[in-house]
Coordinates of C-alpha atoms in Angstrom, one line a residue:
X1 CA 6.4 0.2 0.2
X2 CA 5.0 3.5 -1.3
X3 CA 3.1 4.5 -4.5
X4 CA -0.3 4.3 -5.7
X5 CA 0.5 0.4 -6.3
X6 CA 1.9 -0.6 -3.6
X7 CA 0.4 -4.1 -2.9
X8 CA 0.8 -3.7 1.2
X9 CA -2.2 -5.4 3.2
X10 CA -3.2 -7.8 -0.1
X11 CA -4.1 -11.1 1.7
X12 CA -3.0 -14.2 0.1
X13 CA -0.4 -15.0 -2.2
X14 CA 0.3 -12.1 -4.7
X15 CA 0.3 -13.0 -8.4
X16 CA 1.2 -10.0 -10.6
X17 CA 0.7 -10.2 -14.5
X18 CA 2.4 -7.8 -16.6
X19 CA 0.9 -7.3 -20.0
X20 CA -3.0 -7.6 -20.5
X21 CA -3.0 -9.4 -24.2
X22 CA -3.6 -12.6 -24.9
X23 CA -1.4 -15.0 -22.9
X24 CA -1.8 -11.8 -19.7
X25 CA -5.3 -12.4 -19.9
X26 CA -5.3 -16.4 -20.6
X27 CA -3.3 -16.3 -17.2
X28 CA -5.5 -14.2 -15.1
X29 CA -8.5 -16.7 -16.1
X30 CA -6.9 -19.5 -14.7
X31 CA -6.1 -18.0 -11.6
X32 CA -9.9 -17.1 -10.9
X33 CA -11.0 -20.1 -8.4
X34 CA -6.8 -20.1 -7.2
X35 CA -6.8 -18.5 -3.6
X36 CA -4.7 -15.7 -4.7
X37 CA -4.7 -11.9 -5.4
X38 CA -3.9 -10.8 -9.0
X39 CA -2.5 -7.8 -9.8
X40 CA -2.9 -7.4 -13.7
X41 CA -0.4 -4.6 -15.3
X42 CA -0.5 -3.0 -18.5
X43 CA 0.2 0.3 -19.8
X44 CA -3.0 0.4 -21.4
X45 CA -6.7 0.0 -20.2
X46 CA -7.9 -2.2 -23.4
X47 CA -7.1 -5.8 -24.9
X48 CA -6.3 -5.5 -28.5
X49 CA -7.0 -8.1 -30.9
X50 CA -3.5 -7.6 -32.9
X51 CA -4.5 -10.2 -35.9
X52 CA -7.2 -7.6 -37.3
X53 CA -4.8 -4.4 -36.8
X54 CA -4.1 -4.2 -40.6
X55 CA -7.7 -3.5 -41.0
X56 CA -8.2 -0.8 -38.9
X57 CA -4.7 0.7 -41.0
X58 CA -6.7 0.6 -44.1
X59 CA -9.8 2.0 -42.8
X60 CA -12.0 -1.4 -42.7
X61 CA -12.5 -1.2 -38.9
X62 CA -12.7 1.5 -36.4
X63 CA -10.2 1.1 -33.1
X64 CA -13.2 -0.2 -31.1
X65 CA -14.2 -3.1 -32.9
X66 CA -11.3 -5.0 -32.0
X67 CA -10.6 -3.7 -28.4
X68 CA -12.5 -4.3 -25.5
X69 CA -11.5 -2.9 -21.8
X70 CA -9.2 -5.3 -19.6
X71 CA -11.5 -4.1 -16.8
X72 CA -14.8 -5.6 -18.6
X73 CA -13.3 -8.5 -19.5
X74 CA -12.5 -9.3 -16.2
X75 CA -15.0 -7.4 -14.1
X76 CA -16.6 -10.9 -12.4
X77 CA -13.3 -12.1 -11.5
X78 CA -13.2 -11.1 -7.7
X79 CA -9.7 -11.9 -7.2
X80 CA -8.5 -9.3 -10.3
X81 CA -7.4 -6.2 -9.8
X82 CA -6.1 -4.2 -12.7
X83 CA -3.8 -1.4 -12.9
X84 CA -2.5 1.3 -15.6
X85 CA 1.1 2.1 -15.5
X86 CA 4.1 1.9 -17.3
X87 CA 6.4 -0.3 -16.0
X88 CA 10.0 0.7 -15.7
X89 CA 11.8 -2.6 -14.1
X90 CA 12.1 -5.6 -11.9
X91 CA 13.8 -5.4 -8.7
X92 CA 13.6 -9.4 -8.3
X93 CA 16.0 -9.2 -5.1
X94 CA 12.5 -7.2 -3.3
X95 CA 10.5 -9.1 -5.6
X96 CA 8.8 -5.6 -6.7
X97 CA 8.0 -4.7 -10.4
X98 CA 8.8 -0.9 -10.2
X99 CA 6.3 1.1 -12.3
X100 CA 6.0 4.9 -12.7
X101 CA 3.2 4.9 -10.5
X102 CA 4.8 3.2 -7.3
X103 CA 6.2 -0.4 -7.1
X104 CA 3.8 -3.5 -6.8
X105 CA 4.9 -6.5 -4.4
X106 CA 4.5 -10.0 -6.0
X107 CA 5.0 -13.5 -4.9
X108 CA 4.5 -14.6 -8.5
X109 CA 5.7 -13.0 -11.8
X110 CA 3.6 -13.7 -14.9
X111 CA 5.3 -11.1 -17.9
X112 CA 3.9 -11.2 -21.0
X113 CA 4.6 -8.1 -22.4
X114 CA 4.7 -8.7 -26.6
X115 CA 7.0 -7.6 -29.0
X116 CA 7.9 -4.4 -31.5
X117 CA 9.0 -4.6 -34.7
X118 CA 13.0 -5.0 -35.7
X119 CA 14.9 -3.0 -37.9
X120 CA 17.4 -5.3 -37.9
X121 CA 20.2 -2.0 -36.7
X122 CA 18.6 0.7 -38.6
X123 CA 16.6 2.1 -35.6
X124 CA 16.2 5.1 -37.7
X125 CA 13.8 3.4 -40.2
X126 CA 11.1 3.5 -37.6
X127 CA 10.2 7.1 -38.2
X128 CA 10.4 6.2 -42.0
X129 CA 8.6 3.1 -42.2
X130 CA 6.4 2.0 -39.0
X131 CA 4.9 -1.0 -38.7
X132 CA 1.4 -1.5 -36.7
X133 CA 1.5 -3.5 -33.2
X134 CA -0.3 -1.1 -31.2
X135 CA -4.0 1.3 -32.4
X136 CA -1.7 4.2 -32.2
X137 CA 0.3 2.8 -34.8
X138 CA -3.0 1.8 -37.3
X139 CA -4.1 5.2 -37.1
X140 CA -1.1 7.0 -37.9
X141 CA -0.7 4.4 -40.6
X142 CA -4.0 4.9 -42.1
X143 CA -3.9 8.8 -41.7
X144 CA -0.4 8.5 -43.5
X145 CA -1.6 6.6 -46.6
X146 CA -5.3 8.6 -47.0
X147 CA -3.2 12.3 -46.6
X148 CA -0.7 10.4 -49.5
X149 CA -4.0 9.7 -51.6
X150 CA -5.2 13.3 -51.3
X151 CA -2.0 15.0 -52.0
X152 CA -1.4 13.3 -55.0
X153 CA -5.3 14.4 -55.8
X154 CA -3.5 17.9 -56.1
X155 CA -0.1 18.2 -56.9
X156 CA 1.0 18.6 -60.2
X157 CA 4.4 17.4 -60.4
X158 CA 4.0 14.0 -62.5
X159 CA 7.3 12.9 -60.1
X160 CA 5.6 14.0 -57.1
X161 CA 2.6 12.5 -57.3
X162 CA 4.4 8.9 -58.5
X163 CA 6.3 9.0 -55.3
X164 CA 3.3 10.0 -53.5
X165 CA 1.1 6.7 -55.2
X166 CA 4.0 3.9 -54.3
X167 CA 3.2 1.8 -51.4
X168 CA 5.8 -0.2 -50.4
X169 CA 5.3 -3.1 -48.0
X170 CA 8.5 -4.8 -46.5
X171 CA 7.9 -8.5 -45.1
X172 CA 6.3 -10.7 -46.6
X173 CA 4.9 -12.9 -43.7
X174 CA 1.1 -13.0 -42.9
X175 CA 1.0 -9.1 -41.7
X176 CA 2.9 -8.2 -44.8
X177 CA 0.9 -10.2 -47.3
X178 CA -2.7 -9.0 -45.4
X179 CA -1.2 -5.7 -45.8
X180 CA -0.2 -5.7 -49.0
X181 CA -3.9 -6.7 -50.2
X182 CA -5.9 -4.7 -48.2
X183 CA -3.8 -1.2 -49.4
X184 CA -4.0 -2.5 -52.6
X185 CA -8.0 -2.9 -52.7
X186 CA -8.6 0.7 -50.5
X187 CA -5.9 2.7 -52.4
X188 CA -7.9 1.1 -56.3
X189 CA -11.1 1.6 -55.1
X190 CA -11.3 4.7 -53.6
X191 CA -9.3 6.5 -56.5
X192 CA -11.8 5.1 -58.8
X193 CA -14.9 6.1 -56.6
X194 CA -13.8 9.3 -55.2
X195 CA -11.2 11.1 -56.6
X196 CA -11.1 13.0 -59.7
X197 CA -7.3 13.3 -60.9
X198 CA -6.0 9.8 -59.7
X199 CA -6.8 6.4 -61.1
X200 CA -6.2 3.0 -60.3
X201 CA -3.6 2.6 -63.0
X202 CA -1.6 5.5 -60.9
X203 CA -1.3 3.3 -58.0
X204 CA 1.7 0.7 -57.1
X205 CA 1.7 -1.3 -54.5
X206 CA 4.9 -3.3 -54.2
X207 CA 5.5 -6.4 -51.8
X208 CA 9.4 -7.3 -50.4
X209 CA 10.3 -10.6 -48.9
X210 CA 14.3 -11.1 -48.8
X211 CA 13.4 -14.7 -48.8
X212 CA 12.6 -17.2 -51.4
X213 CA 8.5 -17.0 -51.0
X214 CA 6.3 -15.5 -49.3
X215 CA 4.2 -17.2 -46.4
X216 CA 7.2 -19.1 -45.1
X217 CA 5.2 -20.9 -42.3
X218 CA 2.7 -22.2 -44.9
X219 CA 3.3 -25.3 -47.7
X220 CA 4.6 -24.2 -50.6
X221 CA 1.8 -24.5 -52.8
X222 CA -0.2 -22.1 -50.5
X223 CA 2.8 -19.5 -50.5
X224 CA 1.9 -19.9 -54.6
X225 CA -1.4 -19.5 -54.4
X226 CA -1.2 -16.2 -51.9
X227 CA 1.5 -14.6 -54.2
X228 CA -0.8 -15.6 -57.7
X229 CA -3.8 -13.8 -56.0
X230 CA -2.0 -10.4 -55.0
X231 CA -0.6 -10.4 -59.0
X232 CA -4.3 -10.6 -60.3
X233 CA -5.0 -7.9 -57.7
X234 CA -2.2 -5.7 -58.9
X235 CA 0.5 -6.0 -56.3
X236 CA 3.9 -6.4 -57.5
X237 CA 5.6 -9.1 -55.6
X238 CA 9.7 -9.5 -55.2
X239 CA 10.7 -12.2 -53.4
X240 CA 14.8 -12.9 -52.2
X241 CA 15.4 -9.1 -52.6
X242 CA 16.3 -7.0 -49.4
X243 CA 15.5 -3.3 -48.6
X244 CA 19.0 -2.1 -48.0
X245 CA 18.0 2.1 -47.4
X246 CA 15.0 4.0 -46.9
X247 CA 14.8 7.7 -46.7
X248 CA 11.7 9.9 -46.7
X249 CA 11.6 9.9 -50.5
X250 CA 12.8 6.9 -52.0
X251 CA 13.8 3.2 -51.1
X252 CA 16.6 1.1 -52.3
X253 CA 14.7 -2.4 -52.9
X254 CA 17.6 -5.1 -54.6
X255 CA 20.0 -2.1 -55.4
X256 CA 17.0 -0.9 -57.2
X257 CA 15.8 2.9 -56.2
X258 CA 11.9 3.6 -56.2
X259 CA 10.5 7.0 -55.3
X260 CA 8.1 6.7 -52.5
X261 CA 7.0 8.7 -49.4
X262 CA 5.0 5.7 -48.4
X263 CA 7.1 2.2 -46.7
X264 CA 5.4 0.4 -44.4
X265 CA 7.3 -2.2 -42.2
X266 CA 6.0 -5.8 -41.5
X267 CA 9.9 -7.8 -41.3
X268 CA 10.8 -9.0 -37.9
X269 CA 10.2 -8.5 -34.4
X270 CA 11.9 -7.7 -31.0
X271 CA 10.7 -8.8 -27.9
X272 CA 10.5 -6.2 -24.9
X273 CA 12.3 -5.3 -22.4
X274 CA 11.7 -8.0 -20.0
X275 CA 15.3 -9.9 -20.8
X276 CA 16.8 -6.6 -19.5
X277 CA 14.9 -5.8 -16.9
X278 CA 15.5 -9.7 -15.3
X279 CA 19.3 -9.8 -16.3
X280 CA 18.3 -12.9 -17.9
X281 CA 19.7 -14.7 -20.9
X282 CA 17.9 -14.3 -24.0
X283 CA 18.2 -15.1 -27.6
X284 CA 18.9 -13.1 -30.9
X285 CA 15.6 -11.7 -31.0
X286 CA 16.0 -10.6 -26.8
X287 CA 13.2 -12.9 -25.9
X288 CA 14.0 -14.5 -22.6
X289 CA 15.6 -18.4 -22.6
X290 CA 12.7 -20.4 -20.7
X291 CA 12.8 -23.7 -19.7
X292 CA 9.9 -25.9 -20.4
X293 CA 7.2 -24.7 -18.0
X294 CA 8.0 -21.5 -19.1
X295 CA 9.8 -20.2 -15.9
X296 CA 13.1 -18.1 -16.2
X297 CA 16.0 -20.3 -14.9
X298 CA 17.8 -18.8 -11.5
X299 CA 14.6 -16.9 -11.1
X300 CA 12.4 -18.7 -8.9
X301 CA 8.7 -17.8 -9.2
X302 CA 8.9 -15.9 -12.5
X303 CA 7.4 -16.9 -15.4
X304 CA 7.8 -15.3 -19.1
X305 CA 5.5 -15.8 -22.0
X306 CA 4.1 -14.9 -25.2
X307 CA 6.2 -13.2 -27.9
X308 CA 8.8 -12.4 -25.1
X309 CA 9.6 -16.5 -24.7
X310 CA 11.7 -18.4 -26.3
X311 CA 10.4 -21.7 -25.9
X312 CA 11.8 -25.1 -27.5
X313 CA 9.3 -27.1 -27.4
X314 CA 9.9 -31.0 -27.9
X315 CA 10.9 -31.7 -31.5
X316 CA 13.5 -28.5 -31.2
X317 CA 11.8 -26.1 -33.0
X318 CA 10.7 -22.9 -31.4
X319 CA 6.8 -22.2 -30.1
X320 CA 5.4 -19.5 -32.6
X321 CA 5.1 -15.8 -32.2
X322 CA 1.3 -15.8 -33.2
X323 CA -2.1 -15.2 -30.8
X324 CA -3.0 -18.7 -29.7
X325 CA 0.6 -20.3 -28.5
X326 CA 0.6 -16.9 -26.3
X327 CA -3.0 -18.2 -25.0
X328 CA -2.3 -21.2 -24.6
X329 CA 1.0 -20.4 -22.2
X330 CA -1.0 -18.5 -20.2
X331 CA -3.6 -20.9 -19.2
X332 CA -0.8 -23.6 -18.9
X333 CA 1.2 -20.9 -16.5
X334 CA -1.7 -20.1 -15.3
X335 CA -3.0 -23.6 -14.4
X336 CA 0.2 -24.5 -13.2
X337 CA 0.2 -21.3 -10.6
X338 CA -3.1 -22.3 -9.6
X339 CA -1.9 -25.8 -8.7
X340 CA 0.3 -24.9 -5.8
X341 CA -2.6 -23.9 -4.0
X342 CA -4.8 -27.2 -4.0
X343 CA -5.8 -28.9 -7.6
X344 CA -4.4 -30.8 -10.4
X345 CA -0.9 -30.4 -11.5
X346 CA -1.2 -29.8 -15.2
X347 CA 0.2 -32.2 -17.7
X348 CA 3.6 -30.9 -19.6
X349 CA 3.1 -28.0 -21.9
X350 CA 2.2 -29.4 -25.8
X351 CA 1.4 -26.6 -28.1
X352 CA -2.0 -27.6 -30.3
X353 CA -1.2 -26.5 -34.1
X354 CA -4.8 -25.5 -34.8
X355 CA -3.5 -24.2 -38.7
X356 CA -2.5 -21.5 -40.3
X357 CA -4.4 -18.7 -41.9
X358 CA -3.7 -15.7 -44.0
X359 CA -6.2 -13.6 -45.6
X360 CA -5.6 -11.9 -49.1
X361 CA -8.3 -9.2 -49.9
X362 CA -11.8 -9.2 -49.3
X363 CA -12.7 -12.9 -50.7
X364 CA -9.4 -14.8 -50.9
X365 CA -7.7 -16.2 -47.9
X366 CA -5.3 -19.6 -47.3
X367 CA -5.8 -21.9 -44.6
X368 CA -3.9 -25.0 -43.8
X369 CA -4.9 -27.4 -40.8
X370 CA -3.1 -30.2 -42.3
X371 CA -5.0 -32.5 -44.1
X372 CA -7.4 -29.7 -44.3
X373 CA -6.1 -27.3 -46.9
X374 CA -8.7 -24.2 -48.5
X375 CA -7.9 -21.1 -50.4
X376 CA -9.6 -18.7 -52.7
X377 CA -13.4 -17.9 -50.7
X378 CA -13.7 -20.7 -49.1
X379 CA -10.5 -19.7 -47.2
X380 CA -11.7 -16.3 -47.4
X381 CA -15.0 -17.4 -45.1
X382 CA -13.3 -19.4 -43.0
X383 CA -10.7 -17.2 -41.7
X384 CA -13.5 -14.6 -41.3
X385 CA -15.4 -16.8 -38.9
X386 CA -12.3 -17.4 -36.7
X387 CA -11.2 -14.1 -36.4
X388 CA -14.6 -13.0 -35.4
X389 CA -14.9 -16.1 -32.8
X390 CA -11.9 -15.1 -31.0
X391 CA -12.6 -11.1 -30.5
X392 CA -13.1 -10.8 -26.8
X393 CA -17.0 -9.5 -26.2
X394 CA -20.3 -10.5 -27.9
X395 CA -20.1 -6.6 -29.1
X396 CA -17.3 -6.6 -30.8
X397 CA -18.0 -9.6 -32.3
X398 CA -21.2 -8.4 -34.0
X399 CA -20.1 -5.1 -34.7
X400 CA -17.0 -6.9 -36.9
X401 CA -19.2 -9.1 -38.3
X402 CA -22.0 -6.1 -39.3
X403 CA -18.9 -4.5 -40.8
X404 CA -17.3 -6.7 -42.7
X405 CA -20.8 -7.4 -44.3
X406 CA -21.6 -3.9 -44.9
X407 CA -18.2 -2.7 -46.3
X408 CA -17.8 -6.5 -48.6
X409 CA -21.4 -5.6 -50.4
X410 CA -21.6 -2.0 -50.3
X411 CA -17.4 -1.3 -50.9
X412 CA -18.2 2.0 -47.8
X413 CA -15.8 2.8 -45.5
X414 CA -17.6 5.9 -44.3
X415 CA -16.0 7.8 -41.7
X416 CA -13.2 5.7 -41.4
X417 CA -11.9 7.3 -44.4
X418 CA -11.6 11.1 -42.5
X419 CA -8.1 12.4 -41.5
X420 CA -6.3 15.2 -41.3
X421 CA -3.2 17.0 -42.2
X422 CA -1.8 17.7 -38.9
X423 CA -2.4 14.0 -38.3
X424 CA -1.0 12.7 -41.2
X425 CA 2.1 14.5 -40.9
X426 CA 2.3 14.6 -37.3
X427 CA 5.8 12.2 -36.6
X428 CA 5.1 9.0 -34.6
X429 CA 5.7 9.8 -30.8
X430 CA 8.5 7.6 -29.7
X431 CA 7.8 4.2 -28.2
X432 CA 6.9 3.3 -24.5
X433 CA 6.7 -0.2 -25.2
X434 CA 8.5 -2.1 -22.1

């Protein structure tokens, strides 16, 4: 083998993981007493905490507060080695993941490489209405609606500055909802506080769902109660309408055109490459058909996981998309790795429900853990504490919590609220997601 990878002389068994989120890193963890060599692979140097991306977007957190470097996370597990590069493919005849740095050898394939967002066959919205999985994507976001605030503060054109205060938010899932709120309480407040020619009045901010209700995954009550508090915040909500065009100018919402330079996307995902690169079958969505230890069938010692699984789990319905069934995979996988070399083989894979949460401005929130149900600020605290529990890093959990505290009593954003031009209408660089 050759390239800067290149696993040759490793001793032991070689366990490569590709993707250094949650289920990547879950994985690596429970390989650290397992007498093997880990190669960890991702095309980025930094764990990002995806569930609070929505806030760096609209300016309530900086970048670093919710990313912390794979190699610190990792640093005291000897058998770790991480590595930055793109991969390009699987060559699971040589059993080498090919990267654009030099293949790596493995004996065991962990991929848990996430998702993007779907357009559902119009690629071409991407450029028109991005969606945030990544910190590249919350910047440009946030840059995108701050430059839309300040050129509204001096334009004249009555139309032009219209189209120029309509936000439009498509999806109306968790992201979507979050979303929805927090652009909603940054565009309000800073027009009132800052600005001299715009008001709140001026601003719109619609919420799409082509379903019946928004919240899908919660009770019906708690969809209600979510959709209730983004009325009262002043967010127009249109539930089983579709977005059928979007142009840089306008969108067509329910046959219905709006003027607006400003559609951000929150509907559907895609899972990475990882179906193509394995020739594998996978499922409407291209997440790749496991079976129910989460290994690809006719693919011996490769395991998938994360949003690019589809796993059925017992009672037929599919393990969710979200942060902790991606952990919890990963320690399962990685547990069950870790077996082969001495240890106890752990029990079959059950995915524990720990409840739903969804936040809705800065003191309303719904949470449902069953017969536990909150909303309003009780919600609101609760969801706060668990997001700030599960940011890797003592660090990053203080700095969140010192900033959410200082931004919920004082309304400042501070420097979070600088951009540019030339970043603002820079266009979005096109995706190396694998």
């Amino acid at each position: 083998m050759s390239g800067t990878l290149s696993s040759a002389g490793m001793a032991g068994q070689r366990v490569v993981i590709i993707g250094g989120g949650f289920g990547g890193i879950a994985a690596a963890r429970a390989l650290a007493r397992a007498p093997v060599q880990v190669t960890l692979i991702d095309r980025r140097n930094f764990h990002l905490f995806q569930p609070l991306l929505y806030q760096v977007a609209t300016a309530g957190l900086s970048p670093a507060d919710i990313g912390a470097p794979i190699r610190s996370i990792l640093r005291d597990q000897g058998n770790v080695r991480v590595a930055l590069a793109k991969v390009t493919g699987i060559d699971t005849g040589a059993r080498l993941v090919e990267t654009e740095e030099g293949p790596v050898g493995y004996d065991t394939l962990i991929i848990a490489t996430g998702a993007r967002h779907a357009y559902f066959g119009r690629d071409e919205w991407e450029a028109l209405a991005p969606g945030i999985k990544t910190i590249d994507d919350a910047t440009r976001l946030r840059a995108k609606l701050l430059f839309a605030l300040e050129r509204a503060e001096i334009v004249s054109d009555p139309k032009r500055r219209k189209a120029l205060l309509t936000f439009v938010i498509v999806g109306g899932g968790p992201t979507g909802v979050e979303l929805a709120g927090a652009v909603a309480e940054l565009a309000r407040h800073v027009a009132d506080r800052d600005f001299r020619t715009i008001t709140p009045k001026d601003i719109q901010v619609l919420l799409v769902e082509a379903g019946p209700r928004l919240l899908p995954q919660f009770r019906e009550s708690m969809s209600a109660a979510a959709a209730r508090a983004l009325t009262r915040m002043g967010v127009e909500v249109r539930t089983g309408t579709a977005v059928t065009e979007i142009t840089p100018d306008q969108v067509v919402v329910g046959g219905e055109v709006i003027a607006t330079n400003n559609v951000i996307w929150a509907a559907g995902v895609r899972a990475s490459a990882a179906g193509r690169w394995l020739g594998a079958e996978v499922d409407r969505a291209g997440r790749v058909l496991v079976g129910n230890d989460f290994s690809v069938p006719h693919h011996p010692g490769i395991f998938v996981i994360g949003d690019t699984a589809a796993y059925r789990q017992a009672d037929g319905t599919m393990l969710p998309g979200i942060a902790p069934a991606a952990k919890q995979a990963g320690e399962f996988v990685g547990a069950l790795v870790a077996s082969r070399f001495g240890g106890r083989t752990p029990r079959p894979f059950e995915y524990r429900d720990f409840g739903q949460l969804a936040t809705v401005g800065r003191n309303f929130a719904v949470a449902d853990f069953g017969r536990i149900r909150l909303t309003g600020f009780p919600g609101w605290l609760l969801w706060s504490v668990a997001h700030v529990w599960f940011l890797v890093g003592f660090r990053s959990r203080f700095s969140v919590a010192s900033q959410w505290l200082w931004s919920y009593l004082t309304w400042e954003r501070g420097a979070r609220l600088i951009t540019g031009a030339e970043v603002a209408m820079a266009r979005p660089p096109e995706t190396n997601a694998p």
